[in-house]
């Protein structure tokens, strides 16, 4: 299980170069929690203020849609297994989320 999540974490662009630092990868993986979402569940809301309690998400199963609330029927981007989002909550804490993301499949 560690190797599956370690691969996900080490594929994140701003973690590149830390593949040779297994202690760092283990530290990140130990912080991961599992969350399940049903189709149409909103995972993050555009405009939401990021705080120390905000999450970054790694998709291990299913698909999500990125959209803007003023045009919810217009999907800007779709992501699936191996993708991630919400990294700005760590890189720029105190910023606002730039898009909404909802589950397409569970």
PDB file of C-alpha atoms in Angstrom:
ATOM      1  CA  UNK A   1       0.000   0.000   0.000  1.00  0.00           C
ATOM      2  CA  UNK A   2       2.832   2.381   0.822  1.00  0.00           C
ATOM      3  CA  UNK A   3       4.340   1.909  -2.632  1.00  0.00           C
ATOM      4  CA  UNK A   4       1.028   2.734  -4.371  1.00  0.00           C
ATOM      5  CA  UNK A   5       0.645   6.008  -2.494  1.00  0.00           C
ATOM      6  CA  UNK A   6       4.361   6.763  -2.693  1.00  0.00           C
ATOM      7  CA  UNK A   7       4.099   6.579  -6.482  1.00  0.00           C
ATOM      8  CA  UNK A   8       1.145   8.993  -6.440  1.00  0.00           C
ATOM      9  CA  UNK A   9       2.992  11.474  -4.237  1.00  0.00           C
ATOM     10  CA  UNK A  10       6.275  11.283  -6.115  1.00  0.00           C
ATOM     11  CA  UNK A  11       4.474  12.002  -9.420  1.00  0.00           C
ATOM     12  CA  UNK A  12       3.327  15.427  -8.196  1.00  0.00           C
ATOM     13  CA  UNK A  13       5.342  18.019 -10.107  1.00  0.00           C
ATOM     14  CA  UNK A  14       6.421  20.045  -7.078  1.00  0.00           C
ATOM     15  CA  UNK A  15       7.600  16.861  -5.320  1.00  0.00           C
ATOM     16  CA  UNK A  16       9.893  15.979  -8.267  1.00  0.00           C
ATOM     17  CA  UNK A  17      13.384  15.261  -7.087  1.00  0.00           C
ATOM     18  CA  UNK A  18      12.321  13.881  -3.722  1.00  0.00           C
ATOM     19  CA  UNK A  19      12.013  10.328  -5.037  1.00  0.00           C
ATOM     20  CA  UNK A  20      15.500   9.871  -3.631  1.00  0.00           C
ATOM     21  CA  UNK A  21      14.289  10.989  -0.186  1.00  0.00           C
ATOM     22  CA  UNK A  22      12.142   8.047   0.981  1.00  0.00           C
ATOM     23  CA  UNK A  23      11.752   9.551   4.460  1.00  0.00           C
ATOM     24  CA  UNK A  24      10.061  12.611   2.962  1.00  0.00           C
ATOM     25  CA  UNK A  25       7.730  10.493   0.819  1.00  0.00           C
ATOM     26  CA  UNK A  26       6.856   8.341   3.852  1.00  0.00           C
ATOM     27  CA  UNK A  27       6.114  11.475   5.869  1.00  0.00           C
ATOM     28  CA  UNK A  28       3.668  12.698   3.211  1.00  0.00           C
ATOM     29  CA  UNK A  29       2.054   9.270   2.768  1.00  0.00           C
ATOM     30  CA  UNK A  30       1.538   8.941   6.538  1.00  0.00           C
ATOM     31  CA  UNK A  31      -0.533  12.148   6.437  1.00  0.00           C
ATOM     32  CA  UNK A  32      -2.935  10.839   3.785  1.00  0.00           C
ATOM     33  CA  UNK A  33      -6.512   9.981   4.681  1.00  0.00           C
ATOM     34  CA  UNK A  34      -9.128   8.255   2.574  1.00  0.00           C
ATOM     35  CA  UNK A  35     -12.277  10.033   1.436  1.00  0.00           C
ATOM     36  CA  UNK A  36     -15.097   8.664  -0.702  1.00  0.00           C
ATOM     37  CA  UNK A  37     -17.390  10.803  -2.824  1.00  0.00           C
ATOM     38  CA  UNK A  38     -20.560   9.936  -4.693  1.00  0.00           C
ATOM     39  CA  UNK A  39     -21.320  11.232  -8.189  1.00  0.00           C
ATOM     40  CA  UNK A  40     -22.200  14.962  -8.091  1.00  0.00           C
ATOM     41  CA  UNK A  41     -20.687  15.467  -4.605  1.00  0.00           C
ATOM     42  CA  UNK A  42     -18.826  18.781  -4.604  1.00  0.00           C
ATOM     43  CA  UNK A  43     -15.321  18.192  -3.250  1.00  0.00           C
ATOM     44  CA  UNK A  44     -14.026  21.785  -3.335  1.00  0.00           C
ATOM     45  CA  UNK A  45     -15.828  25.050  -4.009  1.00  0.00           C
ATOM     46  CA  UNK A  46     -14.469  27.870  -6.140  1.00  0.00           C
ATOM     47  CA  UNK A  47     -13.665  30.866  -3.949  1.00  0.00           C
ATOM     48  CA  UNK A  48     -13.178  28.783  -0.807  1.00  0.00           C
ATOM     49  CA  UNK A  49     -10.377  30.196   1.347  1.00  0.00           C
ATOM     50  CA  UNK A  50      -7.521  27.731   1.844  1.00  0.00           C
ATOM     51  CA  UNK A  51      -6.357  27.224   5.411  1.00  0.00           C
ATOM     52  CA  UNK A  52      -4.211  24.772   7.340  1.00  0.00           C
ATOM     53  CA  UNK A  53      -7.299  22.519   7.319  1.00  0.00           C
ATOM     54  CA  UNK A  54      -7.582  22.517   3.505  1.00  0.00           C
ATOM     55  CA  UNK A  55      -6.750  19.352   1.605  1.00  0.00           C
ATOM     56  CA  UNK A  56      -4.885  18.311  -1.469  1.00  0.00           C
ATOM     57  CA  UNK A  57      -6.546  15.364  -3.219  1.00  0.00           C
ATOM     58  CA  UNK A  58      -5.079  12.331  -4.980  1.00  0.00           C
ATOM     59  CA  UNK A  59      -7.491  10.377  -7.174  1.00  0.00           C
ATOM     60  CA  UNK A  60      -7.021   6.631  -6.781  1.00  0.00           C
ATOM     61  CA  UNK A  61     -10.361   5.549  -8.270  1.00  0.00           C
ATOM     62  CA  UNK A  62     -13.076   7.296 -10.243  1.00  0.00           C
ATOM     63  CA  UNK A  63     -13.255  10.618 -12.058  1.00  0.00           C
ATOM     64  CA  UNK A  64     -13.854  14.235 -11.139  1.00  0.00           C
ATOM     65  CA  UNK A  65     -14.941  17.306 -13.096  1.00  0.00           C
ATOM     66  CA  UNK A  66     -13.505  20.791 -12.743  1.00  0.00           C
ATOM     67  CA  UNK A  67     -16.000  23.583 -13.389  1.00  0.00           C
ATOM     68  CA  UNK A  68     -16.965  27.144 -12.518  1.00  0.00           C
ATOM     69  CA  UNK A  69     -20.208  27.565 -10.518  1.00  0.00           C
ATOM     70  CA  UNK A  70     -21.617  30.198 -12.871  1.00  0.00           C
ATOM     71  CA  UNK A  71     -21.611  27.549 -15.637  1.00  0.00           C
ATOM     72  CA  UNK A  72     -21.864  24.194 -13.838  1.00  0.00           C
ATOM     73  CA  UNK A  73     -22.900  22.349 -16.999  1.00  0.00           C
ATOM     74  CA  UNK A  74     -19.632  23.398 -18.715  1.00  0.00           C
ATOM     75  CA  UNK A  75     -16.860  21.057 -17.585  1.00  0.00           C
ATOM     76  CA  UNK A  76     -13.470  22.752 -17.863  1.00  0.00           C
ATOM     77  CA  UNK A  77     -11.414  19.621 -17.225  1.00  0.00           C
ATOM     78  CA  UNK A  78     -11.828  15.985 -16.182  1.00  0.00           C
ATOM     79  CA  UNK A  79      -9.339  14.034 -14.081  1.00  0.00           C
ATOM     80  CA  UNK A  80      -9.064  10.379 -13.150  1.00  0.00           C
ATOM     81  CA  UNK A  81      -6.875   7.824 -11.440  1.00  0.00           C
ATOM     82  CA  UNK A  82      -3.366   9.092 -10.743  1.00  0.00           C
ATOM     83  CA  UNK A  83      -4.357  12.756 -10.955  1.00  0.00           C
ATOM     84  CA  UNK A  84      -4.269  15.274  -8.131  1.00  0.00           C
ATOM     85  CA  UNK A  85      -5.755  18.676  -7.355  1.00  0.00           C
ATOM     86  CA  UNK A  86      -5.856  21.182  -4.540  1.00  0.00           C
ATOM     87  CA  UNK A  87      -2.079  21.533  -4.345  1.00  0.00           C
ATOM     88  CA  UNK A  88      -2.381  25.318  -4.196  1.00  0.00           C
ATOM     89  CA  UNK A  89      -3.827  24.940  -0.699  1.00  0.00           C
ATOM     90  CA  UNK A  90      -0.281  23.991   0.347  1.00  0.00           C
ATOM     91  CA  UNK A  91       1.689  26.234  -1.976  1.00  0.00           C
ATOM     92  CA  UNK A  92      -0.322  29.395  -1.333  1.00  0.00           C
ATOM     93  CA  UNK A  93      -2.219  29.017   1.943  1.00  0.00           C
ATOM     94  CA  UNK A  94      -4.720  31.823   2.393  1.00  0.00           C
ATOM     95  CA  UNK A  95      -5.521  31.929  -1.317  1.00  0.00           C
ATOM     96  CA  UNK A  96      -8.940  31.147  -2.738  1.00  0.00           C
ATOM     97  CA  UNK A  97      -9.699  28.012  -4.730  1.00  0.00           C
ATOM     98  CA  UNK A  98      -9.836  28.844  -8.427  1.00  0.00           C
ATOM     99  CA  UNK A  99     -12.395  26.212  -9.487  1.00  0.00           C
ATOM    100  CA  UNK A 100     -14.987  23.861  -8.107  1.00  0.00           C
ATOM    101  CA  UNK A 101     -14.465  20.114  -8.367  1.00  0.00           C
ATOM    102  CA  UNK A 102     -17.168  17.452  -8.149  1.00  0.00           C
ATOM    103  CA  UNK A 103     -17.157  13.671  -8.371  1.00  0.00           C
ATOM    104  CA  UNK A 104     -18.336  12.201 -11.669  1.00  0.00           C
ATOM    105  CA  UNK A 105     -18.035   8.576 -10.547  1.00  0.00           C
ATOM    106  CA  UNK A 106     -17.391   6.932  -7.181  1.00  0.00           C
TER     107      UNK A 106
END
